[in-house]
């Protein structure tokens, strides 16, 4: 059925074919196929978040495979769970897609969701497939805090260090390369399949992170949101920002600024956190600035416009 | 801002305006506005289900208000939770909508989701709003089983009674009336805002229901799915089917068959369950047939095609 379309198969057979690709781990008490799934919530609480991807806005089918879109949609949600200090346990997927969608694309999407979920031990437990004119993938992730309080955006205090874990600027560089006609390379791969540092969310929570979020709108914007929610300001030090080799190489190739991608690019789903000064950090966590009393975000002492990141309808 | 559009407001202000409409109950440990919400799962498990509504497929903006769509989207999901024997605790909402969507429509949608959730004590705890060309509303409901096992579709046994709670045929009759040019009346209201009998899901579970689902694709189709999942057959008795006054009146008015709507209409989200013979049932639960050993669904002894209900891509 590799070349069949959703219309050829019909909703029920398509759902059945998708379900056959899925596997469920031990935390899934009742998997896909009933009115609802049942998932373990060991500490009596569940973390829950929803992110939506739309074709033409968040992905292009000529640039990303169904598998890539599945990986990316799962990553965006599982990174949100990690940013609370949690670990993803389950995904639910609402897929709206046109009747001429190829079945193989839908199955690859399911494979991508499954494989990204598996990185944290989570499973795809449910969803819905409906007819539409464009592809919309709405993913909900559930997660477990293992008894810890959630790390919100609002707990940063003056004197805290601003730290980053994971990639910055890769997805933005990859997008620029795709727009310029490239179709391979580490940043392009990074755009197609972000690699959030899932394990570092719970680790930063255990280390006493006072605030945390994932970088989905750009470092400056997301740090601005932590600062605003916490009633503080933040100072970033340009020389401390990690500019990875592939990002610098892409900037050199295109004659663009790697720093702009690192400060303004979203979708890598790095983790951005604040921790008390003196916190002993693992090597993969980089100190990029500090929290100050005054409002706003400054880079090397200069005020930055807080709304440089991506915003829908703008 | 009643006449403003999503484009006028921008994503962040629109999300903020939606969040101001929401209220959160005691089971919400961390509400909207962070990377993820945190919801109580008192018995260490969480029920989870996702349903997607698409404009032009599941609703028309000239027939249903934003408030109606919110009520309906919440109801479809909360009924799935009830059909497991659970009670809804939280909703998450992925909204994809065009830039020219009026802000007042989006706020009415949020109000409808909030008010339907409130019927069971649930809260809207999170979501995402993104730009698209058509309106897609993807809702995930979470729920609580209060320590009981979930009631799946697969536990029906020969000799069990087939019972129904809630409305049958109202939404189908309402749709027929709308197509015929009507725009008011009890069935039209029922199409716009289904009224699932939420409390009867947990009650039927406590009474020992062996299988349960909500009627979302039509009584015959959904009973066929219980029978198939359970490896049994079912016999419906036509004279036992509840044909409510407004449904019969709509059929008389249009010269159509009320029985067809009752047997084939979905979207009222009635509860369909099987219970052991001899179970003492509340008055609002109607016995409509029984489970038999053989496969398939028969009505008054005649075999029925199992795929008469709604299926996407067909």
Coordinates of C-alpha atoms in Angstrom, one line a residue:
Chain A
X1 CA 0.0 0.0 0.0
X2 CA 3.1 2.3 -0.3
X3 CA 1.4 4.5 -3.0
X4 CA -2.1 4.4 -1.7
X5 CA -3.8 7.6 -0.4
X6 CA -5.8 8.2 2.7
X7 CA -8.9 8.2 0.4
X8 CA -8.0 4.7 -0.9
X9 CA -7.7 3.3 2.6
X10 CA -10.4 5.1 4.5
X11 CA -10.1 6.4 8.0
X12 CA -10.5 3.2 9.9
X13 CA -8.0 1.2 7.9
X14 CA -5.5 4.1 8.0
X15 CA -5.9 4.3 11.8
X16 CA -5.4 0.6 12.0
X17 CA -2.3 0.7 9.8
X18 CA -0.9 3.5 12.0
X19 CA -1.6 1.6 15.2
X20 CA 0.3 -1.4 13.8
X21 CA 3.5 0.8 13.7
X22 CA 3.2 1.8 17.3
X23 CA 4.7 0.1 20.4
X24 CA 3.8 0.8 23.9
X25 CA 6.1 0.8 26.9
X26 CA 5.4 -0.3 30.5
X27 CA 3.9 3.0 31.6
X28 CA 1.0 2.6 29.2
X29 CA -1.9 0.8 31.0
X30 CA -4.2 0.9 28.0
X31 CA -2.9 1.7 24.5
X32 CA -4.5 3.0 21.3
X33 CA -7.8 1.6 20.0
X34 CA -10.3 2.4 22.6
X35 CA -12.2 5.6 23.4
X36 CA -9.2 6.8 25.4
X37 CA -5.8 5.5 26.6
X38 CA -4.7 5.1 30.2
X39 CA -1.2 6.1 31.2
X40 CA 0.6 5.8 34.5
X41 CA 1.1 8.9 36.5
X42 CA 3.4 7.5 39.3
X43 CA 3.5 10.6 41.5
X44 CA -0.1 11.5 41.3
X45 CA 0.4 14.3 38.8
X46 CA 0.7 14.6 35.1
X47 CA 2.6 17.2 33.0
X48 CA 0.7 18.1 29.8
X49 CA 1.4 20.3 26.8
X50 CA 0.2 20.7 23.2
X51 CA 2.0 22.0 20.1
X52 CA 0.6 22.3 16.6
X53 CA 2.6 22.1 13.3
X54 CA 1.0 23.3 10.0
X55 CA 2.3 22.5 6.6
X56 CA 3.7 25.5 4.9
X57 CA 4.2 27.2 8.2
X58 CA 6.2 24.8 10.3
X59 CA 7.3 22.4 7.6
X60 CA 7.4 21.8 3.8
X61 CA 6.8 18.4 2.4
X62 CA 9.5 18.9 -0.2
X63 CA 12.0 19.7 2.6
X64 CA 11.0 17.3 5.3
X65 CA 9.8 13.7 5.1
X66 CA 6.8 12.5 7.1
X67 CA 9.3 10.8 9.4
X68 CA 11.1 14.2 9.9
X69 CA 7.8 15.9 10.7
X70 CA 6.9 13.2 13.2
X71 CA 10.3 13.5 14.9
X72 CA 10.0 17.3 15.0
X73 CA 6.4 17.4 16.3
X74 CA 7.3 14.9 19.1
X75 CA 10.5 16.8 19.9
X76 CA 8.7 20.2 20.3
X77 CA 6.3 18.7 22.9
X78 CA 8.8 16.4 24.7
X79 CA 11.1 19.4 25.1
X80 CA 8.3 21.3 26.8
X81 CA 8.0 18.5 29.3
X82 CA 11.7 18.5 29.8
X83 CA 11.6 22.2 30.4
X84 CA 9.3 21.7 33.4
X85 CA 11.9 19.2 34.7
X86 CA 9.9 16.2 33.6
X87 CA 10.2 13.2 31.4
X88 CA 7.7 12.5 28.6
X89 CA 5.6 9.4 29.1
X90 CA 3.0 9.5 26.3
X91 CA 2.0 11.3 23.1
X92 CA -1.5 11.8 21.6
X93 CA -1.7 13.0 17.9
X94 CA -4.5 14.8 16.1
X95 CA -3.8 14.6 12.4
X96 CA -5.9 16.6 9.9
X97 CA -4.8 15.8 6.3
X98 CA -6.2 15.9 2.8
X99 CA -7.6 12.8 1.2
X100 CA -4.8 12.6 -1.3
X101 CA -2.2 12.3 1.5
X102 CA -0.1 9.2 0.8
X103 CA -0.5 6.5 3.3
X104 CA 3.3 6.1 3.3
X105 CA 3.7 9.7 4.5
X106 CA 1.2 9.1 7.3
X107 CA 2.9 5.9 8.4
X108 CA 6.3 7.6 8.3
X109 CA 4.9 10.4 10.5
X110 CA 3.8 7.7 13.0
X111 CA 7.3 6.1 12.8
X112 CA 8.9 9.5 13.5
X113 CA 6.6 10.2 16.5
X114 CA 7.2 6.7 17.9
X115 CA 11.0 6.9 17.5
X116 CA 11.4 10.4 19.0
X117 CA 9.1 9.3 21.9
X118 CA 11.2 6.2 22.5
X119 CA 14.3 8.5 23.2
X120 CA 12.7 9.3 26.5
X121 CA 10.8 6.0 27.0
X122 CA 7.5 7.5 26.0
X123 CA 4.8 5.9 23.7
X124 CA 2.2 7.1 21.2
X125 CA -1.0 6.2 23.0
X126 CA -3.8 7.7 21.0
X127 CA -5.1 10.2 18.5
X128 CA -7.5 11.1 15.8
X129 CA -7.2 11.3 12.0
X130 CA -9.7 13.6 10.1
X131 CA -10.0 15.0 6.6
X132 CA -8.9 18.6 5.9
X133 CA -7.4 20.6 3.0
X134 CA -4.0 21.1 4.6
X135 CA -1.9 19.0 6.9
X136 CA -2.1 20.0 10.6
X137 CA -0.3 17.9 13.2
X138 CA -1.4 18.6 16.8
X139 CA 0.6 16.7 19.4
X140 CA 0.0 16.5 23.1
X141 CA 2.7 15.2 25.4
X142 CA 2.2 13.9 28.9
X143 CA 5.0 13.6 31.4
X144 CA 6.2 12.7 34.8
X145 CA 7.9 14.9 37.4
X146 CA 9.1 12.0 39.6
X147 CA 7.9 13.8 42.7
X148 CA 9.7 17.1 42.1
X149 CA 8.0 20.4 41.8
X150 CA 7.6 21.7 38.2
X151 CA 10.2 24.3 37.2
X152 CA 8.1 27.2 35.9
X153 CA 9.3 30.4 34.1
X154 CA 8.7 32.6 37.0
X155 CA 11.3 31.7 39.6
X156 CA 14.4 33.5 38.4
X157 CA 16.1 35.8 40.9
X158 CA 18.7 38.5 40.6
X159 CA 22.1 36.9 40.9
X160 CA 21.1 33.6 39.2
X161 CA 23.2 32.4 36.3
X162 CA 21.5 32.0 32.9
X163 CA 22.5 28.7 31.4
X164 CA 21.8 26.9 28.1
X165 CA 21.9 23.2 27.2
X166 CA 21.5 22.0 23.7
X167 CA 21.8 23.5 20.3
X168 CA 21.3 27.1 19.4
X169 CA 21.0 28.4 15.8
X170 CA 21.2 25.1 14.0
X171 CA 17.6 25.1 12.9
X172 CA 17.7 28.7 11.7
X173 CA 20.9 28.0 9.9
X174 CA 19.4 24.9 8.3
X175 CA 16.4 26.9 7.2
X176 CA 18.6 29.5 5.6
X177 CA 20.5 26.8 3.8
X178 CA 17.3 25.2 2.5
X179 CA 16.1 28.6 1.3
X180 CA 19.4 29.0 -0.5
X181 CA 18.9 25.6 -2.2
X182 CA 21.0 23.3 -0.1
X183 CA 19.4 20.0 0.9
X184 CA 21.8 18.3 3.2
X185 CA 24.3 18.9 6.0
X186 CA 24.3 19.0 9.8
X187 CA 22.3 22.2 10.1
X188 CA 19.7 21.1 7.5
X189 CA 19.4 17.8 9.5
X190 CA 19.1 19.9 12.6
X191 CA 16.2 21.9 11.1
X192 CA 14.4 18.7 10.1
X193 CA 15.0 16.9 13.3
X194 CA 15.8 19.0 16.4
X195 CA 17.7 17.3 19.2
X196 CA 16.5 18.6 22.5
X197 CA 18.7 17.6 25.5
X198 CA 15.9 15.8 27.2
X199 CA 17.9 14.3 30.1
X200 CA 19.1 17.8 31.1
X201 CA 15.6 19.0 32.0
X202 CA 15.2 16.7 35.0
X203 CA 18.9 17.1 35.8
X204 CA 18.7 20.9 35.9
X205 CA 15.6 20.6 38.1
X206 CA 17.5 18.4 40.5
X207 CA 20.3 20.9 40.5
X208 CA 17.9 23.5 41.7
X209 CA 17.0 25.4 38.5
X210 CA 14.9 28.4 39.5
X211 CA 13.3 28.9 36.1
X212 CA 13.4 27.0 32.8
X213 CA 11.9 26.9 29.3
X214 CA 12.8 25.4 26.0
X215 CA 14.1 27.8 23.3
X216 CA 11.3 27.6 20.7
X217 CA 11.0 31.3 19.8
X218 CA 14.6 32.3 20.0
X219 CA 17.0 32.8 23.0
X220 CA 16.3 36.5 23.4
X221 CA 12.6 36.1 23.2
X222 CA 12.4 33.1 25.5
X223 CA 14.8 34.7 28.0
X224 CA 12.7 37.8 27.9
X225 CA 9.7 35.7 28.8
X226 CA 11.5 34.2 31.8
X227 CA 12.6 37.7 32.9
X228 CA 9.1 39.1 32.5
X229 CA 7.4 36.2 34.3
X230 CA 10.0 36.4 37.1
X231 CA 9.9 40.2 37.4
X232 CA 13.6 40.5 36.8
X233 CA 16.0 41.4 34.0
X234 CA 18.8 39.4 32.3
X235 CA 22.2 40.1 30.8
X236 CA 23.7 37.9 28.1
X237 CA 27.4 37.9 27.4
X238 CA 28.0 37.5 23.6
X239 CA 31.4 35.9 24.0
X240 CA 29.9 33.2 26.2
X241 CA 27.3 32.1 23.6
X242 CA 28.0 28.8 22.0
X243 CA 28.4 29.2 18.3
X244 CA 28.8 25.6 17.0
X245 CA 31.0 24.8 14.1
X246 CA 28.2 23.9 11.6
X247 CA 26.4 27.1 12.4
X248 CA 29.5 29.2 11.8
X249 CA 30.2 27.3 8.6
X250 CA 26.7 28.0 7.4
X251 CA 27.0 31.7 8.2
X252 CA 30.3 31.9 6.4
X253 CA 28.9 30.1 3.4
X254 CA 25.9 32.4 3.1
X255 CA 27.5 35.6 4.3
X256 CA 25.1 35.8 7.2
X257 CA 25.4 36.3 10.9
X258 CA 25.8 33.1 13.1
X259 CA 25.2 35.3 16.1
X260 CA 21.7 36.4 14.8
X261 CA 20.7 32.7 14.5
X262 CA 22.0 31.9 18.0
X263 CA 20.2 34.8 19.5
X264 CA 17.0 34.7 17.4
X265 CA 16.6 31.2 16.1
X266 CA 13.9 29.0 17.5
X267 CA 13.0 25.3 16.9
X268 CA 16.2 23.7 18.2
X269 CA 14.4 23.3 21.5
X270 CA 17.5 23.9 23.6
X271 CA 16.8 24.2 27.3
X272 CA 17.2 27.7 28.8
X273 CA 17.4 27.8 32.6
X274 CA 18.4 30.0 35.6
X275 CA 20.3 28.4 38.4
X276 CA 21.6 29.9 41.7
X277 CA 25.2 31.2 41.4
X278 CA 27.7 28.6 42.5
X279 CA 25.6 25.7 41.2
X280 CA 28.0 22.9 39.9
X281 CA 26.9 22.3 36.4
X282 CA 27.7 19.4 34.0
X283 CA 30.0 20.2 31.1
X284 CA 27.1 20.2 28.6
X285 CA 25.4 23.1 30.3
X286 CA 26.9 26.5 29.3
X287 CA 26.6 29.7 31.4
X288 CA 25.7 32.6 29.0
X289 CA 24.7 35.4 31.4
X290 CA 23.1 36.3 34.6
X291 CA 19.8 37.6 36.1
X292 CA 19.7 41.2 37.3
X293 CA 17.2 43.3 39.2
X294 CA 16.2 45.6 36.4
X295 CA 13.7 44.7 33.6
X296 CA 14.6 43.7 30.0
X297 CA 17.3 41.7 28.3
X298 CA 20.7 43.2 27.6
X299 CA 23.4 41.7 25.4
X300 CA 26.9 43.0 26.4
X301 CA 25.1 45.8 28.1
X302 CA 22.9 46.9 25.2
X303 CA 19.1 46.6 25.4
X304 CA 17.6 44.2 22.9
X305 CA 14.1 44.4 21.5
X306 CA 12.3 41.5 23.1
X307 CA 10.1 40.6 20.2
X308 CA 12.6 39.5 17.6
X309 CA 11.5 35.8 17.6
X310 CA 8.8 34.0 15.6
X311 CA 5.2 34.9 16.3
X312 CA 2.2 33.6 14.4
X313 CA 0.0 36.2 12.6
X314 CA 2.9 38.7 12.6
Chain B
X1 CA -11.4 44.3 20.3
X2 CA -14.7 42.6 19.3
X3 CA -14.0 43.0 15.5
X4 CA -10.3 42.6 15.6
X5 CA -8.7 39.7 13.8
X6 CA -6.0 37.3 14.9
X7 CA -3.6 39.2 12.6
X8 CA -4.5 42.5 14.3
X9 CA -3.7 41.1 17.7
X10 CA -0.8 38.7 17.0
X11 CA -0.3 35.3 18.5
X12 CA 0.9 36.3 21.9
X13 CA -1.8 38.8 22.7
X14 CA -4.4 36.4 21.4
X15 CA -3.1 33.7 23.6
X16 CA -3.1 36.1 26.5
X17 CA -6.7 37.2 25.8
X18 CA -7.8 33.6 25.6
X19 CA -6.0 32.8 28.9
X20 CA -7.9 35.6 30.6
X21 CA -11.2 33.8 29.8
X22 CA -10.1 30.6 31.5
X23 CA -10.5 29.5 35.1
X24 CA -8.8 26.6 36.7
X25 CA -10.2 24.3 39.3
X26 CA -8.5 22.7 42.3
X27 CA -7.1 19.7 40.3
X28 CA -4.9 22.1 38.2
X29 CA -1.6 22.4 39.9
X30 CA -0.1 24.6 37.3
X31 CA -2.4 26.3 34.7
X32 CA -1.8 27.8 31.3
X33 CA 1.1 30.1 30.5
X34 CA 4.2 28.0 31.0
X35 CA 5.8 25.3 28.8
X36 CA 3.4 22.8 30.1
X37 CA 0.6 22.5 32.7
X38 CA 0.5 20.1 35.7
X39 CA -2.7 18.3 36.5
X40 CA -3.6 16.1 39.5
X41 CA -3.9 12.4 38.7
X42 CA -5.1 11.2 42.1
X43 CA -5.0 7.5 41.6
X44 CA -1.7 7.4 39.8
X45 CA -3.2 7.0 36.3
X46 CA -4.5 9.4 33.7
X47 CA -7.1 8.8 31.0
X48 CA -6.2 10.7 27.8
X49 CA -7.9 11.1 24.4
X50 CA -7.8 13.4 21.4
X51 CA -10.5 14.5 18.9
X52 CA -10.1 16.9 16.0
X53 CA -12.8 19.1 14.5
X54 CA -12.2 20.7 11.1
X55 CA -14.3 23.6 9.6
X56 CA -16.4 22.4 6.7
X57 CA -16.2 18.8 7.9
X58 CA -17.4 18.9 11.5
X59 CA -18.9 22.4 11.7
X60 CA -19.8 25.4 9.6
X61 CA -19.3 28.9 10.9
X62 CA -22.6 30.0 9.5
X63 CA -24.4 27.2 11.4
X64 CA -22.4 27.1 14.7
X65 CA -20.9 29.9 16.7
X66 CA -17.4 29.8 18.1
X67 CA -19.0 29.1 21.5
X68 CA -21.0 26.1 20.0
X69 CA -17.8 24.7 18.4
X70 CA -16.0 25.0 21.8
X71 CA -18.8 23.2 23.6
X72 CA -18.9 20.5 20.9
X73 CA -15.1 19.9 20.8
X74 CA -15.0 19.6 24.5
X75 CA -18.0 17.4 24.6
X76 CA -16.6 14.9 22.1
X77 CA -13.5 14.4 24.2
X78 CA -15.1 14.5 27.7
X79 CA -17.6 11.9 26.4
X80 CA -14.6 9.6 25.5
X81 CA -13.4 9.9 29.0
X82 CA -16.8 9.2 30.4
X83 CA -17.0 6.1 28.2
X84 CA -13.9 4.7 30.0
X85 CA -15.8 5.2 33.2
X86 CA -13.8 8.3 34.0
X87 CA -14.4 12.0 34.8
X88 CA -12.6 14.7 32.7
X89 CA -10.1 16.8 34.6
X90 CA -8.4 18.9 32.0
X91 CA -8.5 20.0 28.4
X92 CA -5.6 21.1 26.1
X93 CA -6.5 22.8 22.8
X94 CA -4.5 23.0 19.6
X95 CA -6.1 25.7 17.4
X96 CA -5.0 26.3 13.8
X97 CA -6.8 29.2 12.3
X98 CA -6.4 31.8 9.5
X99 CA -5.1 35.3 10.2
X100 CA -8.5 36.8 9.4
X101 CA -10.2 34.8 12.2
X102 CA -12.1 37.3 14.4
X103 CA -10.8 37.5 17.9
X104 CA -14.3 37.3 19.2
X105 CA -14.8 33.9 17.5
X106 CA -11.6 32.6 19.2
X107 CA -12.6 34.0 22.6
X108 CA -16.1 32.4 22.2
X109 CA -14.4 29.1 21.4
X110 CA -12.4 29.4 24.6
X111 CA -15.6 30.2 26.5
X112 CA -17.4 27.2 25.1
X113 CA -14.5 24.9 25.9
X114 CA -14.4 26.3 29.5
X115 CA -18.1 26.0 30.1
X116 CA -18.4 22.4 28.8
X117 CA -15.4 21.4 30.8
X118 CA -16.9 23.0 33.9
X119 CA -19.9 20.6 33.6
X120 CA -17.6 17.8 34.8
X121 CA -15.3 20.0 37.0
X122 CA -12.5 20.1 34.4
X123 CA -10.4 23.1 33.3
X124 CA -8.7 24.2 30.1
X125 CA -5.0 24.0 31.1
X126 CA -3.0 24.6 27.9
X127 CA -2.8 24.7 24.2
X128 CA -1.3 26.3 21.2
X129 CA -2.5 28.8 18.5
X130 CA -0.9 28.7 15.1
X131 CA -1.7 30.2 11.6
X132 CA -3.3 28.0 8.9
X133 CA -5.7 28.4 6.0
X134 CA -8.7 26.6 7.6
X135 CA -9.9 26.2 11.2
X136 CA -8.7 23.0 12.9
X137 CA -9.5 22.5 16.6
X138 CA -7.7 19.6 18.2
X139 CA -8.7 18.9 21.8
X140 CA -7.1 16.5 24.2
X141 CA -9.0 15.6 27.4
X142 CA -7.4 14.1 30.5
X143 CA -9.4 12.3 33.1
X144 CA -9.5 10.4 36.3
X145 CA -10.8 6.8 37.0
X146 CA -11.1 7.2 40.8
X147 CA -9.3 3.9 41.3
X148 CA -11.5 1.8 39.0
X149 CA -10.3 -0.2 36.1
X150 CA -11.0 1.5 32.7
X151 CA -14.1 0.1 30.9
X152 CA -12.7 -0.9 27.4
X153 CA -14.7 -2.0 24.3
X154 CA -13.6 -5.5 24.6
X155 CA -15.3 -7.0 27.6
X156 CA -18.8 -7.7 26.4
X157 CA -20.0 -11.3 26.9
X158 CA -22.9 -13.3 25.5
X159 CA -25.9 -12.7 27.7
X160 CA -25.0 -9.1 28.6
X161 CA -27.6 -6.4 28.1
X162 CA -26.9 -3.7 25.6
X163 CA -27.8 -0.3 27.2
X164 CA -27.8 3.3 26.0
X165 CA -27.8 6.5 28.0
X166 CA -28.2 9.9 26.5
X167 CA -29.6 11.2 23.2
X168 CA -29.7 9.3 19.9
X169 CA -30.5 10.9 16.6
X170 CA -30.7 14.5 17.8
X171 CA -27.6 15.7 16.1
X172 CA -28.4 13.9 12.8
X173 CA -31.9 15.3 12.8
X174 CA -30.5 18.8 13.6
X175 CA -28.1 18.5 10.7
X176 CA -31.0 17.5 8.4
X177 CA -33.0 20.5 9.6
X178 CA -30.1 22.8 9.0
X179 CA -29.6 21.4 5.5
X180 CA -33.3 22.0 4.9
X181 CA -33.0 25.7 5.9
X182 CA -34.1 25.6 9.5
X183 CA -31.9 27.4 12.1
X184 CA -33.5 26.7 15.5
X185 CA -35.2 24.1 17.5
X186 CA -34.2 21.4 20.0
X187 CA -32.5 19.1 17.4
X188 CA -30.6 22.0 15.8
X189 CA -29.5 23.0 19.3
X190 CA -28.5 19.3 19.9
X191 CA -26.4 19.3 16.7
X192 CA -24.6 22.5 17.8
X193 CA -24.1 21.4 21.4
X194 CA -24.3 17.7 22.2
X195 CA -25.2 16.8 25.7
X196 CA -23.4 13.7 26.7
X197 CA -24.6 12.1 30.0
X198 CA -21.2 12.5 31.6
X199 CA -22.2 11.2 35.1
X200 CA -23.5 8.0 33.7
X201 CA -20.1 6.8 32.5
X202 CA -18.6 6.4 36.0
X203 CA -22.0 5.2 37.3
X204 CA -22.2 2.4 34.6
X205 CA -18.6 1.5 35.5
X206 CA -19.5 1.2 39.1
X207 CA -22.5 -1.0 38.2
X208 CA -20.2 -3.4 36.5
X209 CA -20.4 -2.4 32.8
X210 CA -18.4 -5.0 30.8
X211 CA -17.8 -2.7 27.8
X212 CA -18.5 0.9 27.0
X213 CA -18.0 3.5 24.3
X214 CA -19.6 6.8 23.3
X215 CA -21.8 6.9 20.2
X216 CA -19.8 9.1 17.9
X217 CA -20.1 7.2 14.6
X218 CA -23.7 5.9 15.0
X219 CA -25.3 3.2 17.3
X220 CA -24.9 0.4 14.8
X221 CA -21.3 1.1 13.9
X222 CA -20.3 1.7 17.5
X223 CA -22.1 -1.4 18.7
X224 CA -20.4 -3.3 15.9
X225 CA -17.0 -2.2 17.2
X226 CA -17.8 -3.3 20.7
X227 CA -19.0 -6.7 19.3
X228 CA -15.9 -7.1 17.2
X229 CA -13.5 -6.1 19.9
X230 CA -15.2 -8.4 22.3
X231 CA -15.5 -11.4 19.9
X232 CA -19.3 -11.5 20.2
X233 CA -22.4 -10.4 18.4
X234 CA -25.3 -8.1 19.3
X235 CA -29.0 -8.0 18.8
X236 CA -30.9 -4.7 18.9
X237 CA -34.7 -4.6 19.4
X238 CA -36.2 -1.8 17.3
X239 CA -39.2 -1.3 19.6
X240 CA -36.8 -0.7 22.5
X241 CA -34.9 2.1 20.8
X242 CA -35.6 5.5 22.3
X243 CA -37.0 7.8 19.6
X244 CA -37.3 11.2 21.4
X245 CA -40.2 13.5 20.6
X246 CA -38.0 16.2 18.9
X247 CA -36.4 13.6 16.6
X248 CA -39.7 12.1 15.6
X249 CA -41.1 15.6 15.0
X250 CA -38.1 16.5 12.7
X251 CA -38.6 13.2 10.8
X252 CA -42.3 14.0 10.4
X253 CA -41.5 17.5 9.2
X254 CA -38.9 16.4 6.6
X255 CA -40.6 13.1 5.6
X256 CA -37.5 11.2 6.7
X257 CA -36.9 8.2 9.0
X258 CA -36.3 8.9 12.7
X259 CA -35.2 5.3 13.1
X260 CA -32.3 5.8 10.6
X261 CA -31.1 8.8 12.6
X262 CA -31.3 6.8 15.9
X263 CA -29.4 3.8 14.4
X264 CA -26.9 5.7 12.2
X265 CA -26.5 9.2 13.6
X266 CA -23.3 10.1 15.5
X267 CA -22.2 13.2 17.4
X268 CA -24.8 13.1 20.2
X269 CA -22.1 11.3 22.3
X270 CA -24.6 9.1 24.1
X271 CA -23.0 6.3 26.1
X272 CA -23.4 2.7 24.8
X273 CA -22.5 0.0 27.3
X274 CA -23.0 -3.7 28.0
X275 CA -23.9 -4.8 31.5
X276 CA -24.5 -8.3 33.0
X277 CA -28.1 -9.4 32.8
X278 CA -29.9 -8.6 36.0
X279 CA -28.0 -5.3 36.6
X280 CA -30.3 -2.8 38.3
X281 CA -30.1 0.3 36.1
X282 CA -31.1 3.9 36.7
X283 CA -34.2 5.1 34.9
X284 CA -32.1 7.2 32.4
X285 CA -30.4 4.0 31.1
X286 CA -32.4 2.1 28.5
X287 CA -32.0 -1.5 27.5
X288 CA -32.0 -1.7 23.7
X289 CA -30.7 -5.3 23.1
X290 CA -28.4 -8.1 24.2
X291 CA -25.0 -9.6 23.4
X292 CA -25.1 -13.0 21.7
X293 CA -22.4 -15.5 20.8
X294 CA -22.4 -15.1 17.0
X295 CA -20.7 -12.3 15.2
X296 CA -22.3 -9.1 13.7
X297 CA -25.1 -6.8 14.7
X298 CA -28.7 -7.7 14.0
X299 CA -31.8 -5.5 14.3
X300 CA -35.0 -7.4 15.1
X301 CA -33.1 -10.5 13.8
X302 CA -31.9 -9.0 10.5
X303 CA -28.2 -8.5 9.8
X304 CA -27.1 -4.9 9.4
X305 CA -24.2 -3.6 7.4
X306 CA -21.7 -2.5 10.1
X307 CA -20.3 0.4 8.1
X308 CA -23.2 2.7 7.8
X309 CA -21.7 5.4 10.0
X310 CA -19.5 8.3 9.3
X311 CA -15.9 7.6 8.2
X312 CA -13.4 10.2 7.0
X313 CA -12.0 9.9 3.5
X314 CA -15.1 7.8 2.5

